[in-house]
């Protein structure tokens, strides 16, 4: 009894000390006072739950099929991942635009919906029937809706000592760390039974629902903000002109400003590259592994490199002090292009993991810069729709890259040459736009009404 009591006390101290260190890290540089720390912790919990659901579905829906059926199953997977965005852009984005004072409730509902769906799937996952597909689709829709609202909330909780890029990177890095922990926990729960990761996700999302309502009131408050709408420019000369309200124009991605459009193009190319590498290398390394390695070892090496690069991009974003996200996203595309070209020229055991790591890092850091530009330049009234449309474009680009990766012949040099050509064209277009746009050092001041 004494031994058990001492062990319990030591465990309690470790847990308490770990909790204090986590809270200290999330609250650094004013994040605790502004409320950003609570959002970081909520996003970590969100990523934890999403990973548990992914682990539960992985062995049932996507990977428990013969190799000969792999391409058809992957194509179905691509269609499933696209479906949430078909709803997100035209429906969820504008709907959330009309809820500027209900952001906490929106995030809580996204958590609660996934909790209900996780519990429902836990009862039917062992059969692996078609009933799982609409439920998995519902989880994806709720997850993406949460992501859009979370991106819009960050500026309302931004500490004065942090830039938007650094704040976004902290949120993303917390999610990545939670995903890594959840992978281990989910693997252990899966050993008990296929439904246990989903039951764990149910508990996580119930806690997340409660945490969403405990976010600071600033998340729902528009106090001190001006409601901005997009307007046409007023033409005229001289101080004698009488001010008048110009006619509004329809909001679209082309009206959000040249910097955002530049970043969208660059990020679309990087997402295309990531999707291409995921699908192309997944099939190529099964039949022709690099360096004489076993197929599983080669795939594991590339996957580890990609995950490391993704985490590195978030870490770099947390250290980044630049106020020019336009330059950041352009440099990331330049680095990705150079490494892809090098891999096409010297395809091998060193360059293939390197291009996977570089693509992951560039996409991660570039996405942080894109989010910062949308948060900086897009008026509040249409920001949620802008995020929804941005997410849709990113996913479309990923799917397009994956489709090319599936269709191309399984030849490493040929595939990487095609990828290098695509991102090189995108780089030239982006550099041209950057030279025209320049790098702005101050936040935009959109016309308000």
Short mmCIF file of C-alpha atoms in Angstrom, two decimals:
data_model
loop_
_atom_site.label_atom_id
_atom_site.label_comp_id
_atom_site.label_asym_id
_atom_site.label_seq_id
_atom_site.Cartn_x
_atom_site.Cartn_y
_atom_site.Cartn_z
CA UNK A 1 0.00 0.00 0.00
CA UNK A 2 2.83 2.39 0.86
CA UNK A 3 4.57 1.60 -2.42
CA UNK A 4 1.38 2.18 -4.40
CA UNK A 5 0.69 5.42 -2.54
CA UNK A 6 4.21 6.69 -3.19
CA UNK A 7 3.98 5.77 -6.87
CA UNK A 8 0.65 7.57 -7.13
CA UNK A 9 2.09 10.65 -5.46
CA UNK A 10 5.07 10.68 -7.82
CA UNK A 11 2.77 10.27 -10.83
CA UNK A 12 0.60 13.13 -9.60
CA UNK A 13 3.64 15.37 -9.22
CA UNK A 14 4.84 14.52 -12.74
CA UNK A 15 1.41 15.22 -14.23
CA UNK A 16 1.05 18.46 -12.26
CA UNK A 17 4.56 19.60 -13.23
CA UNK A 18 3.95 18.76 -16.90
CA UNK A 19 0.70 20.69 -16.82
CA UNK A 20 2.43 23.74 -15.35
CA UNK A 21 5.16 23.63 -17.99
CA UNK A 22 2.59 23.34 -20.78
CA UNK A 23 0.59 26.27 -19.39
CA UNK A 24 3.78 28.32 -19.06
CA UNK A 25 4.72 27.60 -22.69
CA UNK A 26 1.28 28.42 -24.08
CA UNK A 27 1.03 31.61 -22.00
CA UNK A 28 4.40 33.09 -23.04
CA UNK A 29 4.75 36.58 -24.55
CA UNK A 30 1.37 37.80 -23.40
CA UNK A 31 -0.65 34.85 -24.74
CA UNK A 32 -1.98 34.10 -21.28
CA UNK A 33 -3.25 37.62 -20.70
CA UNK A 34 -4.83 37.98 -24.15
CA UNK A 35 -6.55 34.58 -24.03
CA UNK A 36 -4.58 33.11 -26.93
CA UNK A 37 -3.26 30.41 -24.59
CA UNK A 38 -6.77 29.01 -24.14
CA UNK A 39 -7.23 28.86 -27.90
CA UNK A 40 -3.87 27.07 -28.26
CA UNK A 41 -4.92 24.47 -25.68
CA UNK A 42 -8.32 24.04 -27.35
CA UNK A 43 -6.67 23.48 -30.73
CA UNK A 44 -4.31 20.91 -29.22
CA UNK A 45 -7.34 19.05 -27.87
CA UNK A 46 -9.04 19.32 -31.27
CA UNK A 47 -6.00 17.83 -33.04
CA UNK A 48 -5.81 15.06 -30.43
CA UNK A 49 -9.39 14.04 -31.09
CA UNK A 50 -9.06 14.23 -34.86
CA UNK A 51 -6.02 11.95 -34.72
CA UNK A 52 -7.89 9.36 -32.64
CA UNK A 53 -10.63 9.27 -35.29
CA UNK A 54 -8.03 8.99 -38.06
CA UNK A 55 -6.42 6.00 -36.37
CA UNK A 56 -9.77 4.30 -35.92
CA UNK A 57 -10.76 4.80 -39.57
CA UNK A 58 -7.35 4.10 -41.11
CA UNK A 59 -7.39 0.33 -40.78
CA UNK A 60 -11.06 0.07 -41.71
CA UNK A 61 -11.82 2.44 -44.58
CA UNK A 62 -8.58 3.24 -46.34
CA UNK A 63 -5.91 0.61 -45.81
CA UNK A 64 -7.57 -2.75 -45.24
CA UNK A 65 -7.85 -3.56 -48.96
CA UNK A 66 -5.76 -5.65 -51.34
CA UNK A 67 -3.00 -3.83 -53.17
CA UNK A 68 -4.77 -4.24 -56.50
CA UNK A 69 -7.70 -2.17 -55.24
CA UNK A 70 -5.50 0.56 -53.78
CA UNK A 71 -5.85 3.09 -56.59
CA UNK A 72 -9.64 2.92 -56.61
CA UNK A 73 -9.78 3.27 -52.83
CA UNK A 74 -7.41 6.22 -52.94
CA UNK A 75 -9.58 7.90 -55.57
CA UNK A 76 -12.58 7.42 -53.27
CA UNK A 77 -10.54 8.94 -50.45
CA UNK A 78 -9.82 12.01 -52.57
CA UNK A 79 -13.53 12.45 -53.28
CA UNK A 80 -14.35 12.13 -49.58
CA UNK A 81 -11.79 14.79 -48.64
CA UNK A 82 -13.24 17.15 -51.22
CA UNK A 83 -16.85 16.83 -50.07
CA UNK A 84 -16.47 18.96 -46.90
CA UNK A 85 -15.16 21.85 -48.96
CA UNK A 86 -18.09 21.66 -51.35
CA UNK A 87 -20.19 22.58 -48.31
CA UNK A 88 -17.61 24.78 -46.61
CA UNK A 89 -17.14 27.44 -49.27
CA UNK A 90 -20.71 28.22 -50.43
CA UNK A 91 -22.57 27.40 -47.19
CA UNK A 92 -20.55 27.33 -43.98
CA UNK A 93 -18.34 30.35 -44.70
CA UNK A 94 -21.17 32.82 -45.39
CA UNK A 95 -23.17 31.33 -42.50
CA UNK A 96 -20.33 31.99 -40.07
CA UNK A 97 -19.97 35.51 -41.51
CA UNK A 98 -23.41 36.18 -40.08
CA UNK A 99 -22.33 34.97 -36.62
CA UNK A 100 -19.67 37.51 -35.59
CA UNK A 101 -20.90 37.25 -32.00
CA UNK A 102 -21.29 33.47 -31.95
CA UNK A 103 -17.79 32.20 -32.62
CA UNK A 104 -17.49 30.30 -29.33
CA UNK A 105 -20.81 28.59 -29.94
CA UNK A 106 -19.76 27.70 -33.49
CA UNK A 107 -16.54 26.08 -32.26
CA UNK A 108 -18.39 24.27 -29.49
CA UNK A 109 -20.98 22.92 -31.94
CA UNK A 110 -18.19 21.65 -34.22
CA UNK A 111 -16.72 19.81 -31.23
CA UNK A 112 -20.08 18.43 -30.10
CA UNK A 113 -20.97 17.20 -33.59
CA UNK A 114 -17.75 15.19 -33.76
CA UNK A 115 -18.35 13.80 -30.28
CA UNK A 116 -21.76 12.47 -31.33
CA UNK A 117 -20.42 11.08 -34.62
CA UNK A 118 -17.44 9.43 -32.90
CA UNK A 119 -19.75 7.66 -30.45
CA UNK A 120 -22.02 6.55 -33.29
CA UNK A 121 -19.12 5.22 -35.38
CA UNK A 122 -17.73 3.30 -32.41
CA UNK A 123 -20.74 1.00 -32.54
CA UNK A 124 -20.49 0.15 -36.25
CA UNK A 125 -16.77 0.38 -37.08
CA UNK A 126 -16.08 -3.31 -36.51
CA UNK A 127 -18.27 -4.16 -39.51
CA UNK A 128 -16.63 -1.54 -41.73
CA UNK A 129 -19.81 -1.06 -43.73
CA UNK A 130 -20.94 1.81 -45.94
CA UNK A 131 -22.60 3.50 -42.95
CA UNK A 132 -19.18 4.75 -41.91
CA UNK A 133 -18.78 6.93 -45.00
CA UNK A 134 -21.47 9.55 -44.28
CA UNK A 135 -20.38 9.66 -40.64
CA UNK A 136 -16.75 10.13 -41.65
CA UNK A 137 -17.89 12.88 -44.02
CA UNK A 138 -19.71 14.59 -41.16
CA UNK A 139 -16.56 14.49 -39.04
CA UNK A 140 -14.57 16.10 -41.85
CA UNK A 141 -17.15 18.85 -42.34
CA UNK A 142 -17.20 19.67 -38.62
CA UNK A 143 -13.41 19.59 -38.43
CA UNK A 144 -12.99 22.01 -41.34
CA UNK A 145 -15.70 24.32 -39.99
CA UNK A 146 -13.83 24.46 -36.68
CA UNK A 147 -10.59 25.24 -38.52
CA UNK A 148 -12.12 28.17 -40.38
CA UNK A 149 -13.56 29.72 -37.21
CA UNK A 150 -10.30 29.16 -35.32
CA UNK A 151 -8.34 31.04 -37.98
CA UNK A 152 -10.76 33.97 -37.78
CA UNK A 153 -10.59 34.06 -33.97
CA UNK A 154 -6.80 34.40 -33.71
CA UNK A 155 -6.65 38.18 -34.46
CA UNK A 156 -9.15 38.87 -31.67
CA UNK A 157 -6.83 37.23 -29.13
CA UNK A 158 -3.51 38.43 -30.57
CA UNK A 159 -1.06 39.72 -27.92
CA UNK A 160 0.75 42.96 -28.74
CA UNK A 161 4.13 41.19 -28.57
CA UNK A 162 3.30 38.57 -31.20
CA UNK A 163 2.91 38.83 -34.96
CA UNK A 164 0.10 36.98 -36.70
CA UNK A 165 2.55 34.51 -38.26
CA UNK A 166 4.03 33.64 -34.86
CA UNK A 167 0.62 33.34 -33.24
CA UNK A 168 -0.64 31.06 -36.02
CA UNK A 169 2.50 28.94 -35.80
CA UNK A 170 2.08 28.47 -32.05
CA UNK A 171 -1.45 27.24 -32.55
CA UNK A 172 -0.36 24.91 -35.35
CA UNK A 173 2.65 23.58 -33.44
CA UNK A 174 0.48 22.77 -30.44
CA UNK A 175 -1.77 20.79 -32.75
CA UNK A 176 1.18 18.88 -34.21
CA UNK A 177 2.53 17.97 -30.78
CA UNK A 178 -0.91 16.81 -29.67
CA UNK A 179 -1.21 14.74 -32.85
CA UNK A 180 2.03 12.94 -32.03
CA UNK A 181 0.84 12.08 -28.52
CA UNK A 182 -2.57 11.04 -29.84
CA UNK A 183 -0.96 8.67 -32.35
CA UNK A 184 0.63 6.72 -29.50
CA UNK A 185 -2.51 6.79 -27.35
CA UNK A 186 -4.71 5.81 -30.29
CA UNK A 187 -2.44 2.89 -31.14
CA UNK A 188 -2.76 1.56 -27.59
CA UNK A 189 -6.53 2.01 -27.59
CA UNK A 190 -6.77 0.22 -30.94
CA UNK A 191 -5.13 -2.82 -29.36
CA UNK A 192 -8.11 -3.05 -27.00
CA UNK A 193 -10.59 -2.88 -29.86
CA UNK A 194 -11.31 -0.96 -33.08
CA UNK A 195 -13.99 1.16 -31.42
CA UNK A 196 -11.92 2.35 -28.46
CA UNK A 197 -10.06 5.17 -30.26
CA UNK A 198 -13.48 6.54 -31.23
CA UNK A 199 -14.71 6.33 -27.64
CA UNK A 200 -11.59 8.20 -26.62
CA UNK A 201 -12.32 10.83 -29.28
CA UNK A 202 -15.86 11.16 -27.91
CA UNK A 203 -14.48 12.04 -24.48
CA UNK A 204 -11.93 14.46 -25.94
CA UNK A 205 -14.53 16.35 -27.98
CA UNK A 206 -16.95 16.57 -25.06
CA UNK A 207 -14.18 18.24 -23.05
CA UNK A 208 -13.43 20.45 -26.07
CA UNK A 209 -17.08 21.53 -26.24
CA UNK A 210 -16.87 22.79 -22.66
CA UNK A 211 -13.48 24.43 -23.26
CA UNK A 212 -14.84 26.34 -26.28
CA UNK A 213 -17.38 28.11 -24.07
CA UNK A 214 -14.56 29.06 -21.67
CA UNK A 215 -12.67 31.03 -24.31
CA UNK A 216 -12.42 34.76 -23.54
CA UNK A 217 -15.45 36.93 -24.27
CA UNK A 218 -13.31 38.87 -26.78
CA UNK A 219 -13.86 35.97 -29.18
CA UNK A 220 -17.54 36.94 -29.44
CA UNK A 221 -17.19 40.67 -28.88
CA UNK A 222 -16.89 43.10 -31.79
CA UNK A 223 -16.33 46.03 -29.44
CA UNK A 224 -13.83 48.49 -30.89
CA UNK A 225 -14.04 46.92 -34.33
CA UNK A 226 -15.52 48.55 -37.40
CA UNK A 227 -17.67 46.42 -39.61
CA UNK A 228 -15.83 46.41 -42.89
CA UNK A 229 -17.24 45.69 -46.31
CA UNK A 230 -15.64 45.69 -49.72
CA UNK A 231 -16.32 48.84 -51.73
CA UNK A 232 -15.51 50.11 -55.16
CA UNK A 233 -13.05 53.00 -55.24
CA UNK A 234 -14.41 56.53 -55.35
CA UNK A 235 -13.06 58.51 -58.25
CA UNK A 236 -12.84 62.28 -58.25
CA UNK A 237 -10.56 65.19 -57.55
CA UNK A 238 -10.39 68.11 -55.18
CA UNK A 239 -11.34 68.64 -51.53
CA UNK A 240 -14.72 70.07 -52.50
CA UNK A 241 -16.17 66.63 -53.22
CA UNK A 242 -18.98 65.68 -50.88
CA UNK A 243 -18.29 62.31 -49.22
CA UNK A 244 -20.80 59.69 -50.16
CA UNK A 245 -21.26 55.97 -49.70
CA UNK A 246 -19.93 54.11 -52.74
CA UNK A 247 -21.74 51.19 -54.22
CA UNK A 248 -20.53 47.88 -52.80
CA UNK A 249 -19.15 45.21 -55.08
CA UNK A 250 -19.49 41.50 -54.70
CA UNK A 251 -16.86 40.04 -52.39
CA UNK A 252 -14.59 37.48 -54.02
CA UNK A 253 -11.01 36.27 -53.79
CA UNK A 254 -10.04 38.78 -56.49
CA UNK A 255 -11.15 41.66 -54.25
CA UNK A 256 -9.18 40.70 -51.16
CA UNK A 257 -6.00 42.41 -52.35
CA UNK A 258 -2.95 41.52 -54.43
CA UNK A 259 -0.92 40.22 -51.49
CA UNK A 260 -3.53 37.61 -50.57
CA UNK A 261 -3.93 36.53 -54.20
CA UNK A 262 -0.14 36.20 -54.50
CA UNK A 263 0.01 33.98 -51.42
CA UNK A 264 -2.95 31.91 -52.60
CA UNK A 265 -1.22 31.15 -55.89
CA UNK A 266 2.03 30.21 -54.19
CA UNK A 267 0.31 28.06 -51.57
CA UNK A 268 -1.79 26.34 -54.22
CA UNK A 269 1.44 25.27 -55.93
CA UNK A 270 2.94 24.01 -52.68
CA UNK A 271 -0.23 22.11 -51.77
CA UNK A 272 -0.21 20.62 -55.28
CA UNK A 273 3.36 19.47 -54.67
CA UNK A 274 2.48 17.90 -51.31
CA UNK A 275 -0.51 16.06 -52.76
CA UNK A 276 1.57 14.85 -55.69
CA UNK A 277 4.38 13.56 -53.48
CA UNK A 278 2.00 11.79 -51.10
CA UNK A 279 0.25 9.81 -53.84
CA UNK A 280 3.13 9.35 -56.26
CA UNK A 281 5.67 8.19 -53.68
CA UNK A 282 3.13 6.00 -51.86
CA UNK A 283 2.75 3.86 -55.00
CA UNK A 284 6.27 4.25 -56.37
CA UNK A 285 8.10 3.19 -53.20
CA UNK A 286 6.00 0.01 -52.94
CA UNK A 287 7.22 -1.22 -56.31
CA UNK A 288 10.60 0.51 -56.56
CA UNK A 289 11.94 1.48 -53.11
CA UNK A 290 14.89 3.86 -52.98
CA UNK A 291 18.38 2.74 -52.08
CA UNK A 292 17.51 -0.96 -52.02
CA UNK A 293 15.47 -0.49 -48.84
CA UNK A 294 12.42 -2.56 -48.02
CA UNK A 295 9.19 -0.88 -49.19
CA UNK A 296 7.87 -0.38 -45.66
CA UNK A 297 11.17 1.10 -44.50
CA UNK A 298 11.36 3.43 -47.51
CA UNK A 299 7.77 4.64 -46.96
CA UNK A 300 8.42 5.10 -43.26
CA UNK A 301 11.56 7.12 -43.94
CA UNK A 302 9.76 9.45 -46.34
CA UNK A 303 6.77 9.80 -44.00
CA UNK A 304 9.09 10.65 -41.09
CA UNK A 305 10.88 13.25 -43.20
CA UNK A 306 7.57 14.83 -44.25
CA UNK A 307 6.31 14.98 -40.67
CA UNK A 308 9.58 16.45 -39.46
CA UNK A 309 9.48 19.10 -42.16
CA UNK A 310 5.90 19.99 -41.27
CA UNK A 311 6.82 20.41 -37.61
CA UNK A 312 9.93 22.38 -38.54
CA UNK A 313 7.80 24.82 -40.54
CA UNK A 314 5.63 25.47 -37.50
CA UNK A 315 8.69 25.93 -35.28
CA UNK A 316 10.25 28.37 -37.74
CA UNK A 317 6.96 30.25 -37.85
CA UNK A 318 7.00 30.64 -34.06
CA UNK A 319 10.48 32.18 -34.27
CA UNK A 320 9.77 34.28 -37.36
CA UNK A 321 9.98 38.03 -36.79
CA UNK A 322 9.34 39.22 -40.31
CA UNK A 323 6.38 41.49 -41.01
CA UNK A 324 6.32 40.57 -44.69
CA UNK A 325 4.35 37.32 -45.16
CA UNK A 326 4.45 37.90 -48.93
CA UNK A 327 8.22 37.41 -48.91
CA UNK A 328 7.91 34.38 -46.63
CA UNK A 329 5.53 32.49 -48.91
CA UNK A 330 7.62 33.36 -51.98
CA UNK A 331 10.85 32.15 -50.36
CA UNK A 332 9.17 28.89 -49.32
CA UNK A 333 8.05 28.29 -52.91
CA UNK A 334 11.58 29.05 -54.13
CA UNK A 335 13.11 26.53 -51.70
CA UNK A 336 10.56 23.87 -52.63
CA UNK A 337 11.23 24.42 -56.32
CA UNK A 338 15.01 24.18 -55.96
CA UNK A 339 14.85 20.96 -53.93
CA UNK A 340 12.32 19.39 -56.33
CA UNK A 341 14.57 20.18 -59.29
CA UNK A 342 17.55 18.69 -57.43
CA UNK A 343 15.58 15.53 -56.66
CA UNK A 344 14.60 15.16 -60.32
CA UNK A 345 18.29 15.44 -61.29
CA UNK A 346 19.70 13.22 -58.53
CA UNK A 347 16.87 10.89 -57.59
CA UNK A 348 17.96 8.69 -54.68
CA UNK A 349 17.83 7.73 -51.03
CA UNK A 350 18.98 11.18 -49.85
CA UNK A 351 17.04 13.50 -52.13
CA UNK A 352 13.62 11.81 -51.91
CA UNK A 353 13.28 12.20 -48.11
CA UNK A 354 14.75 15.69 -48.52
CA UNK A 355 12.07 16.78 -50.99
CA UNK A 356 9.37 15.32 -48.74
CA UNK A 357 10.72 17.25 -45.74
CA UNK A 358 11.10 20.45 -47.75
CA UNK A 359 7.58 20.25 -49.17
CA UNK A 360 6.19 19.70 -45.68
CA UNK A 361 8.14 22.62 -44.23
CA UNK A 362 7.30 24.97 -47.11
CA UNK A 363 3.58 24.16 -47.02
CA UNK A 364 3.43 24.53 -43.24
CA UNK A 365 5.24 27.87 -43.05
CA UNK A 366 3.60 29.16 -46.23
CA UNK A 367 0.14 28.40 -44.82
CA UNK A 368 0.97 30.39 -41.69
CA UNK A 369 1.97 33.35 -43.85
CA UNK A 370 -1.20 33.03 -45.96
CA UNK A 371 -3.40 32.98 -42.84
CA UNK A 372 -1.60 36.07 -41.56
CA UNK A 373 -2.24 37.88 -44.84
CA UNK A 374 -5.94 37.03 -44.78
CA UNK A 375 -6.18 38.13 -41.16
CA UNK A 376 -4.31 41.32 -42.02
CA UNK A 377 -5.84 42.39 -45.32
CA UNK A 378 -9.37 40.97 -45.53
CA UNK A 379 -12.18 42.98 -43.91
CA UNK A 380 -13.89 41.41 -40.93
CA UNK A 381 -17.26 41.14 -42.66
CA UNK A 382 -16.01 38.66 -45.26
CA UNK A 383 -12.99 37.13 -43.52
CA UNK A 384 -14.69 33.83 -42.69
CA UNK A 385 -15.76 33.36 -46.31
CA UNK A 386 -12.21 34.20 -47.39
CA UNK A 387 -10.84 31.47 -45.12
CA UNK A 388 -13.44 29.01 -46.38
CA UNK A 389 -12.59 29.78 -50.01
CA UNK A 390 -8.88 29.63 -49.22
CA UNK A 391 -9.24 26.21 -47.60
CA UNK A 392 -11.24 25.04 -50.60
CA UNK A 393 -8.52 26.16 -53.02
CA UNK A 394 -5.82 24.49 -50.91
CA UNK A 395 -7.70 21.20 -50.86
CA UNK A 396 -8.48 21.37 -54.56
CA UNK A 397 -4.78 21.88 -55.26
CA UNK A 398 -3.87 18.95 -53.01
CA UNK A 399 -6.37 16.70 -54.76
CA UNK A 400 -5.16 17.84 -58.20
CA UNK A 401 -1.59 17.02 -57.25
CA UNK A 402 -2.65 13.65 -55.87
CA UNK A 403 -4.60 12.85 -59.04
CA UNK A 404 -1.53 13.56 -61.19
CA UNK A 405 0.53 11.39 -58.85
CA UNK A 406 -1.88 8.49 -59.30
CA UNK A 407 -2.07 8.81 -63.10
CA UNK A 408 1.64 9.21 -63.92
CA UNK A 409 3.80 6.18 -64.73
CA UNK A 410 5.76 4.99 -61.71
CA UNK A 411 9.11 6.44 -62.78
CA UNK A 412 10.87 8.55 -60.16
CA UNK A 413 12.82 10.85 -62.47
CA UNK A 414 9.82 11.43 -64.74
CA UNK A 415 7.47 12.16 -61.85
CA UNK A 416 9.79 14.58 -60.07
CA UNK A 417 10.55 16.32 -63.37
CA UNK A 418 6.84 16.96 -63.91
CA UNK A 419 6.50 18.24 -60.34
CA UNK A 420 9.53 20.51 -60.74
CA UNK A 421 8.07 22.00 -63.93
CA UNK A 422 4.75 22.80 -62.26
CA UNK A 423 6.22 24.51 -59.20
CA UNK A 424 8.80 26.35 -61.32
CA UNK A 425 6.03 27.94 -63.40
CA UNK A 426 4.19 28.89 -60.21
CA UNK A 427 7.41 30.39 -58.81
CA UNK A 428 7.92 32.62 -61.85
CA UNK A 429 4.32 33.81 -61.61
CA UNK A 430 4.68 34.48 -57.88
CA UNK A 431 7.96 36.40 -58.22
CA UNK A 432 6.43 38.54 -60.94
CA UNK A 433 3.47 39.33 -58.69
CA UNK A 434 5.78 40.08 -55.75
CA UNK A 435 7.79 42.57 -57.79
CA UNK A 436 4.56 44.33 -58.72
CA UNK A 437 3.03 44.19 -55.24
CA UNK A 438 6.04 44.69 -53.01
CA UNK A 439 6.16 43.75 -49.32
CA UNK A 440 3.93 45.77 -47.06
CA UNK A 441 5.17 46.44 -43.56
CA UNK A 442 1.98 47.73 -42.03
CA UNK A 443 -1.45 46.13 -41.70
CA UNK A 444 -4.00 47.01 -44.30
CA UNK A 445 -6.65 49.59 -43.53
CA UNK A 446 -9.66 48.41 -45.50
CA UNK A 447 -12.40 50.85 -46.38
CA UNK A 448 -15.11 50.64 -43.73
CA UNK A 449 -18.76 51.52 -43.55
#
